[in-house]
């Protein structure tokens, strides 16, 4: 039985507590938060936990094996560092930290103290997302041309990070995971409308190796919630809608056929029909699991069995590297090479 402390009892923290408590391999002993009202609500919902305001109490407890950090991004570096120096394993919500520099320092420290650090890139543990990776890696869609990723809603509006660091972090983690690659460059534009210095909407074009283009639209100022992703390949096309629980993935047997056309046919409807192939739409089987439960189970597997962490500090650094490039590009109004970050 792994004994765990959860730091952060906000919107996401209780979900993590619930999933860790649901299994038989972990027990949440402490919940830490500075907000007394939140602690009171947690105590009512999980009466067995010890609700405290000072994380040092949990760090100093020798019976605590690991710490989960679900606090604002600006606090991640300090809290993760304290946890590692206290000999605890760490599960920290995305993004790893607010900069590449501090993320690298955490990676180095984790190796020095021989402790696991896992970043909460929950879509790495989403069954549908893993199915997309399988299809891409197997070449089922042929050569990948581009990905279009839209993640919007009306709120919640944050002030600690902007829409890219909050929302696009998910899509970047998926693109890196599916393509098994790190981007080459980023060109971004952002709009700041509600709070000074905090972008509410971000548009980013990201170039990956093999001429793959990834377009991301992240916003918390849209009237409707959208989680729409399109993957366009040379042979087939795919859509992934995380909101659709029944058929999150749809594969379209559609492609533009390569063929020489006579001059008199170019631009005609007949030319269009003969150059485009449209086949059936299929919906592959996707196991219905809870991504956060999968993520929590994987963390315990890493602690108990030495399983290779699928969202380790390297994966976390790679996402932060792209996020920094988005911020730099939006401010400078130019394309930014990932190597410059």
CSV table of C-alpha atoms in Angstrom, one decimal:
chain,number,residue,atom,x,y,z
A,1,UNK,CA,0.0,0.0,0.0
A,2,UNK,CA,1.5,3.3,-1.1
A,3,UNK,CA,0.9,6.2,1.2
A,4,UNK,CA,0.4,9.5,-0.7
A,5,UNK,CA,0.0,13.2,0.1
A,6,UNK,CA,-2.0,15.3,-2.3
A,7,UNK,CA,-1.1,19.0,-2.5
A,8,UNK,CA,-3.8,21.1,-4.0
A,9,UNK,CA,-7.5,20.6,-3.3
A,10,UNK,CA,-8.9,22.8,-6.1
A,11,UNK,CA,-10.9,21.8,-9.1
A,12,UNK,CA,-8.7,18.9,-10.2
A,13,UNK,CA,-7.3,17.7,-6.8
A,14,UNK,CA,-10.4,16.0,-5.6
A,15,UNK,CA,-10.6,13.9,-8.8
A,16,UNK,CA,-7.0,12.7,-8.2
A,17,UNK,CA,-7.8,11.9,-4.6
A,18,UNK,CA,-10.9,9.9,-5.7
A,19,UNK,CA,-9.0,7.9,-8.2
A,20,UNK,CA,-6.1,7.1,-5.9
A,21,UNK,CA,-8.5,6.1,-3.1
A,22,UNK,CA,-10.6,3.9,-5.5
A,23,UNK,CA,-7.8,1.4,-5.9
A,24,UNK,CA,-6.4,-1.1,-3.4
A,25,UNK,CA,-2.8,-0.1,-3.8
A,26,UNK,CA,-2.7,3.4,-2.6
A,27,UNK,CA,-4.0,5.5,0.3
A,28,UNK,CA,-4.2,9.2,0.5
A,29,UNK,CA,-3.1,10.2,4.0
A,30,UNK,CA,-2.7,14.0,3.7
A,31,UNK,CA,-4.5,16.6,1.6
A,32,UNK,CA,-2.7,20.0,1.7
A,33,UNK,CA,-4.2,23.4,0.7
A,34,UNK,CA,-4.0,26.9,2.0
A,35,UNK,CA,-7.8,27.4,1.6
A,36,UNK,CA,-9.6,26.4,4.8
A,37,UNK,CA,-13.0,26.1,3.0
A,38,UNK,CA,-11.5,23.7,0.5
A,39,UNK,CA,-10.0,21.6,3.3
A,40,UNK,CA,-13.3,21.5,5.1
A,41,UNK,CA,-15.0,20.2,2.0
A,42,UNK,CA,-12.3,17.6,1.4
A,43,UNK,CA,-12.6,16.5,5.0
A,44,UNK,CA,-16.4,16.0,4.6
A,45,UNK,CA,-15.9,14.1,1.3
A,46,UNK,CA,-12.9,12.0,2.4
A,47,UNK,CA,-13.2,11.8,6.2
A,48,UNK,CA,-10.1,9.5,6.6
A,49,UNK,CA,-7.6,12.0,5.2
A,50,UNK,CA,-5.6,14.4,7.3
A,51,UNK,CA,-6.3,18.0,6.0
A,52,UNK,CA,-3.5,20.4,6.6
A,53,UNK,CA,-2.2,23.7,5.3
A,54,UNK,CA,1.5,23.2,5.6
A,55,UNK,CA,3.1,20.8,3.0
A,56,UNK,CA,6.2,20.4,5.2
A,57,UNK,CA,4.3,18.1,7.5
A,58,UNK,CA,3.7,15.7,4.6
A,59,UNK,CA,7.2,16.0,3.3
A,60,UNK,CA,8.7,15.2,6.7
A,61,UNK,CA,6.5,12.2,7.3
A,62,UNK,CA,8.7,9.1,6.7
A,63,UNK,CA,5.6,7.0,5.9
A,64,UNK,CA,4.7,9.1,2.9
A,65,UNK,CA,6.0,7.4,-0.3
A,66,UNK,CA,4.9,9.9,-2.9
A,67,UNK,CA,3.4,13.4,-3.3
A,68,UNK,CA,0.9,14.5,-5.9
A,69,UNK,CA,1.1,18.2,-6.8
A,70,UNK,CA,-2.0,19.8,-8.3
A,71,UNK,CA,-1.3,23.4,-7.6
A,72,UNK,CA,-0.8,26.5,-9.9
A,73,UNK,CA,2.0,26.1,-12.3
A,74,UNK,CA,4.1,28.9,-10.7
A,75,UNK,CA,4.4,26.8,-7.5
A,76,UNK,CA,5.4,23.5,-9.2
A,77,UNK,CA,9.2,24.0,-9.2
A,78,UNK,CA,9.5,24.8,-5.5
A,79,UNK,CA,7.1,22.1,-4.4
A,80,UNK,CA,8.6,19.3,-6.6
A,81,UNK,CA,12.1,20.3,-5.5
A,82,UNK,CA,11.0,20.1,-1.8
A,83,UNK,CA,9.3,16.8,-2.3
A,84,UNK,CA,12.3,15.2,-4.1
A,85,UNK,CA,14.7,16.5,-1.4
A,86,UNK,CA,12.5,14.9,1.2
A,87,UNK,CA,12.9,11.5,-0.6
A,88,UNK,CA,9.4,11.4,-2.1
A,89,UNK,CA,8.4,10.3,-5.5
A,90,UNK,CA,6.3,13.0,-7.4
A,91,UNK,CA,3.3,13.1,-9.7
A,92,UNK,CA,2.9,16.7,-10.8
A,93,UNK,CA,0.1,18.1,-12.9
A,94,UNK,CA,0.9,19.6,-16.3
A,95,UNK,CA,2.8,21.6,-17.3
A,96,UNK,CA,5.9,20.4,-15.4
A,97,UNK,CA,7.0,23.9,-14.5
A,98,UNK,CA,6.8,27.5,-15.9
A,99,UNK,CA,10.1,27.3,-17.8
A,100,UNK,CA,12.5,24.9,-19.6
A,101,UNK,CA,15.3,25.8,-17.2
A,102,UNK,CA,13.4,24.9,-14.0
A,103,UNK,CA,12.0,21.7,-15.7
A,104,UNK,CA,15.6,20.6,-16.5
A,105,UNK,CA,16.7,21.2,-12.9
A,106,UNK,CA,13.9,18.9,-11.7
A,107,UNK,CA,14.9,16.2,-14.2
A,108,UNK,CA,18.5,16.4,-12.9
A,109,UNK,CA,17.5,16.4,-9.3
A,110,UNK,CA,15.2,13.4,-9.8
A,111,UNK,CA,18.1,11.4,-11.2
A,112,UNK,CA,20.4,12.5,-8.4
A,113,UNK,CA,18.0,11.4,-5.6
A,114,UNK,CA,16.8,8.3,-7.6
A,115,UNK,CA,13.1,9.3,-7.4
A,116,UNK,CA,10.3,9.1,-10.0
A,117,UNK,CA,8.8,12.2,-11.4
A,118,UNK,CA,5.7,11.8,-13.5
A,119,UNK,CA,4.0,14.6,-15.3
A,120,UNK,CA,0.2,14.7,-15.5
A,121,UNK,CA,-0.2,14.5,-19.3
A,122,UNK,CA,-3.5,12.7,-19.0
A,123,UNK,CA,-4.1,12.2,-22.7
A,124,UNK,CA,-1.1,9.9,-22.8
A,125,UNK,CA,-3.3,7.6,-20.7
A,126,UNK,CA,-6.5,8.1,-22.7
A,127,UNK,CA,-7.5,4.9,-24.5
A,128,UNK,CA,-8.7,6.7,-27.6
A,129,UNK,CA,-5.6,8.8,-27.7
A,130,UNK,CA,-3.5,5.7,-27.5
A,131,UNK,CA,-5.5,4.2,-30.3
A,132,UNK,CA,-4.7,7.2,-32.5
A,133,UNK,CA,-1.0,6.8,-31.7
A,134,UNK,CA,-1.2,3.1,-32.7
A,135,UNK,CA,-2.9,3.9,-36.0
A,136,UNK,CA,-0.4,6.7,-36.8
A,137,UNK,CA,2.6,4.6,-35.8
A,138,UNK,CA,1.4,1.6,-37.8
A,139,UNK,CA,1.0,3.7,-40.9
A,140,UNK,CA,-2.7,3.0,-41.2
A,141,UNK,CA,-3.3,6.6,-42.5
A,142,UNK,CA,-0.2,6.6,-44.7
A,143,UNK,CA,2.2,9.5,-44.5
A,144,UNK,CA,0.9,12.1,-42.1
A,145,UNK,CA,0.3,15.5,-43.7
A,146,UNK,CA,-1.1,17.6,-40.8
A,147,UNK,CA,-3.0,17.7,-37.5
A,148,UNK,CA,-5.7,20.3,-36.7
A,149,UNK,CA,-6.4,20.6,-33.0
A,150,UNK,CA,-9.2,22.8,-31.5
A,151,UNK,CA,-9.6,23.0,-27.7
A,152,UNK,CA,-12.1,25.8,-26.7
A,153,UNK,CA,-14.7,26.6,-24.1
A,154,UNK,CA,-16.2,29.5,-22.2
A,155,UNK,CA,-14.0,29.5,-19.2
A,156,UNK,CA,-12.6,28.6,-16.8
A,157,UNK,CA,-10.4,31.7,-17.1
A,158,UNK,CA,-7.1,31.4,-15.3
A,159,UNK,CA,-4.7,34.1,-14.2
A,160,UNK,CA,-1.6,32.0,-13.3
A,161,UNK,CA,-1.1,30.8,-16.9
A,162,UNK,CA,-2.5,31.7,-20.3
A,163,UNK,CA,-4.7,29.6,-22.7
A,164,UNK,CA,-1.7,28.0,-24.3
A,165,UNK,CA,-0.1,26.8,-21.1
A,166,UNK,CA,-3.5,25.7,-19.8
A,167,UNK,CA,-5.2,24.1,-22.8
A,168,UNK,CA,-2.6,23.7,-25.6
A,169,UNK,CA,-0.4,21.8,-23.3
A,170,UNK,CA,-2.7,18.8,-23.8
A,171,UNK,CA,-2.6,19.0,-27.6
A,172,UNK,CA,1.2,19.4,-27.6
A,173,UNK,CA,1.6,16.3,-25.4
A,174,UNK,CA,-0.6,14.3,-27.7
A,175,UNK,CA,1.1,15.5,-30.9
A,176,UNK,CA,4.5,14.7,-29.5
A,177,UNK,CA,3.2,11.3,-28.3
A,178,UNK,CA,1.5,10.4,-31.6
A,179,UNK,CA,4.3,11.5,-33.9
A,180,UNK,CA,7.0,10.4,-31.5
A,181,UNK,CA,8.9,13.6,-32.3
A,182,UNK,CA,9.8,17.0,-31.0
A,183,UNK,CA,8.8,20.0,-33.2
A,184,UNK,CA,11.2,22.1,-35.2
A,185,UNK,CA,9.6,25.5,-34.9
A,186,UNK,CA,6.5,27.5,-33.9
A,187,UNK,CA,4.7,30.5,-35.3
A,188,UNK,CA,2.0,31.8,-33.0
A,189,UNK,CA,-0.4,34.7,-32.4
A,190,UNK,CA,-2.3,35.4,-29.2
A,191,UNK,CA,-5.1,37.7,-28.0
A,192,UNK,CA,-5.3,39.2,-24.5
A,193,UNK,CA,-8.8,40.5,-23.7
A,194,UNK,CA,-9.8,39.8,-20.1
A,195,UNK,CA,-6.7,40.0,-17.9
A,196,UNK,CA,-3.6,42.1,-18.7
A,197,UNK,CA,-0.7,39.9,-19.7
A,198,UNK,CA,-2.7,36.7,-19.8
A,199,UNK,CA,-3.6,35.5,-23.4
A,200,UNK,CA,-7.2,34.2,-23.6
A,201,UNK,CA,-6.8,32.8,-27.1
A,202,UNK,CA,-3.8,31.4,-28.9
A,203,UNK,CA,-3.4,30.2,-32.5
A,204,UNK,CA,-0.2,28.3,-33.1
A,205,UNK,CA,1.3,26.6,-36.2
A,206,UNK,CA,3.9,24.0,-35.2
A,207,UNK,CA,6.3,22.4,-37.7
A,208,UNK,CA,7.4,18.8,-37.0
A,209,UNK,CA,10.0,16.6,-38.8
A,210,UNK,CA,9.0,15.0,-42.1
A,211,UNK,CA,7.1,18.2,-43.2
A,212,UNK,CA,4.2,17.6,-40.7
A,213,UNK,CA,2.2,20.7,-39.7
A,214,UNK,CA,0.3,20.9,-36.5
A,215,UNK,CA,-2.3,23.7,-36.1
A,216,UNK,CA,-3.6,24.5,-32.5
A,217,UNK,CA,-6.4,26.7,-31.5
A,218,UNK,CA,-6.8,27.1,-27.8
A,219,UNK,CA,-9.3,29.5,-26.2
A,220,UNK,CA,-11.4,30.0,-23.1
A,221,UNK,CA,-13.5,32.7,-24.8
A,222,UNK,CA,-15.6,30.5,-27.1
A,223,UNK,CA,-19.4,30.0,-26.7
A,224,UNK,CA,-19.2,26.2,-27.0
A,225,UNK,CA,-16.9,23.5,-25.7
A,226,UNK,CA,-14.9,21.9,-28.5
A,227,UNK,CA,-12.4,19.1,-28.4
A,228,UNK,CA,-11.9,18.4,-32.1
A,229,UNK,CA,-8.8,16.9,-33.6
A,230,UNK,CA,-8.3,16.0,-37.2
A,231,UNK,CA,-5.4,13.9,-38.5
A,232,UNK,CA,-4.9,14.0,-42.3
A,233,UNK,CA,-2.8,11.3,-43.9
A,234,UNK,CA,-1.9,10.4,-47.4
A,235,UNK,CA,-4.2,7.4,-47.5
A,236,UNK,CA,-6.8,8.0,-44.8
A,237,UNK,CA,-8.1,10.7,-42.5
A,238,UNK,CA,-9.1,10.6,-38.8
A,239,UNK,CA,-11.1,12.6,-36.3
A,240,UNK,CA,-10.8,12.4,-32.6
A,241,UNK,CA,-13.5,14.0,-30.4
A,242,UNK,CA,-12.8,13.4,-26.7
A,243,UNK,CA,-16.3,14.6,-25.8
A,244,UNK,CA,-17.9,11.8,-27.8
A,245,UNK,CA,-17.7,8.9,-25.4
A,246,UNK,CA,-19.3,6.3,-27.8
A,247,UNK,CA,-17.3,6.9,-31.0
A,248,UNK,CA,-14.4,9.2,-30.2
A,249,UNK,CA,-12.5,8.1,-33.3
A,250,UNK,CA,-13.8,8.1,-36.8
A,251,UNK,CA,-11.6,6.9,-39.7
A,252,UNK,CA,-12.4,8.2,-43.2
A,253,UNK,CA,-11.2,6.3,-46.2
A,254,UNK,CA,-10.6,9.5,-48.2
A,255,UNK,CA,-7.7,10.7,-50.1
A,256,UNK,CA,-6.6,12.8,-53.1
A,257,UNK,CA,-5.4,10.4,-55.8
A,258,UNK,CA,-2.2,11.3,-57.6
A,259,UNK,CA,-2.8,11.2,-61.4
A,260,UNK,CA,-1.9,13.3,-64.4
A,261,UNK,CA,-4.8,15.1,-65.9
A,262,UNK,CA,-5.3,16.2,-69.4
A,263,UNK,CA,-5.4,20.1,-69.8
A,264,UNK,CA,-9.0,20.1,-70.9
A,265,UNK,CA,-10.1,18.4,-67.7
A,266,UNK,CA,-8.3,20.6,-65.2
A,267,UNK,CA,-10.7,22.6,-63.1
A,268,UNK,CA,-13.8,20.7,-64.2
A,269,UNK,CA,-16.2,18.8,-61.9
A,270,UNK,CA,-15.2,15.6,-63.7
A,271,UNK,CA,-11.6,16.3,-62.8
A,272,UNK,CA,-12.5,16.7,-59.2
A,273,UNK,CA,-14.4,13.4,-59.1
A,274,UNK,CA,-11.6,11.4,-60.7
A,275,UNK,CA,-8.9,12.9,-58.4
A,276,UNK,CA,-10.6,12.3,-55.1
A,277,UNK,CA,-11.3,8.9,-53.5
A,278,UNK,CA,-14.1,8.7,-51.0
A,279,UNK,CA,-14.7,5.3,-49.2
A,280,UNK,CA,-16.4,4.2,-46.0
A,281,UNK,CA,-16.2,5.7,-42.6
A,282,UNK,CA,-15.3,3.3,-39.8
A,283,UNK,CA,-15.2,3.6,-36.0
A,284,UNK,CA,-12.5,1.4,-34.4
A,285,UNK,CA,-13.1,-0.2,-31.1
A,286,UNK,CA,-11.8,1.8,-28.1
A,287,UNK,CA,-11.8,0.4,-24.7
A,288,UNK,CA,-13.9,2.5,-22.3
A,289,UNK,CA,-11.6,3.4,-19.5
A,290,UNK,CA,-11.2,6.5,-17.3
A,291,UNK,CA,-8.0,8.3,-18.4
A,292,UNK,CA,-7.3,9.8,-14.9
A,293,UNK,CA,-7.7,6.3,-13.3
A,294,UNK,CA,-5.3,4.9,-15.9
A,295,UNK,CA,-2.9,7.7,-15.1
A,296,UNK,CA,-3.0,7.1,-11.4
A,297,UNK,CA,-2.7,3.3,-11.8
A,298,UNK,CA,0.4,3.9,-14.0
A,299,UNK,CA,2.0,6.1,-11.3
A,300,UNK,CA,1.5,3.3,-8.8
A,301,UNK,CA,2.9,0.8,-11.3
A,302,UNK,CA,6.0,2.9,-11.5
A,303,UNK,CA,6.4,3.0,-7.8
A,304,UNK,CA,5.6,-0.7,-7.1
A,305,UNK,CA,7.0,-2.4,-10.2
A,306,UNK,CA,9.5,0.0,-11.7
A,307,UNK,CA,7.4,0.4,-14.8
A,308,UNK,CA,8.8,2.9,-17.3
A,309,UNK,CA,7.0,6.2,-16.8
A,310,UNK,CA,5.3,7.2,-20.1
A,311,UNK,CA,5.2,10.9,-19.1
A,312,UNK,CA,8.6,11.4,-17.5
A,313,UNK,CA,10.5,14.7,-17.0
A,314,UNK,CA,11.8,14.4,-20.6
A,315,UNK,CA,8.3,14.4,-22.0
A,316,UNK,CA,7.4,17.2,-19.6
A,317,UNK,CA,10.4,19.3,-20.7
A,318,UNK,CA,9.5,18.7,-24.4
A,319,UNK,CA,6.0,20.1,-23.8
A,320,UNK,CA,7.3,23.1,-21.9
A,321,UNK,CA,9.9,23.8,-24.6
A,322,UNK,CA,7.0,24.1,-27.2
A,323,UNK,CA,5.0,26.3,-24.8
A,324,UNK,CA,7.9,28.6,-24.3
A,325,UNK,CA,8.4,28.9,-28.1
A,326,UNK,CA,4.7,29.7,-28.5
A,327,UNK,CA,5.0,32.5,-25.9
A,328,UNK,CA,8.2,33.8,-27.6
A,329,UNK,CA,6.6,33.7,-31.0
A,330,UNK,CA,3.4,35.4,-30.0
A,331,UNK,CA,5.4,38.3,-28.4
A,332,UNK,CA,8.0,38.7,-31.1
A,333,UNK,CA,5.6,38.2,-34.1
A,334,UNK,CA,7.9,35.7,-35.8
A,335,UNK,CA,8.6,32.0,-36.2
A,336,UNK,CA,10.7,30.6,-33.3
A,337,UNK,CA,13.0,27.6,-33.7
A,338,UNK,CA,12.6,25.1,-30.9
A,339,UNK,CA,16.4,24.9,-30.7
A,340,UNK,CA,16.4,28.6,-29.6
A,341,UNK,CA,14.4,27.8,-26.5
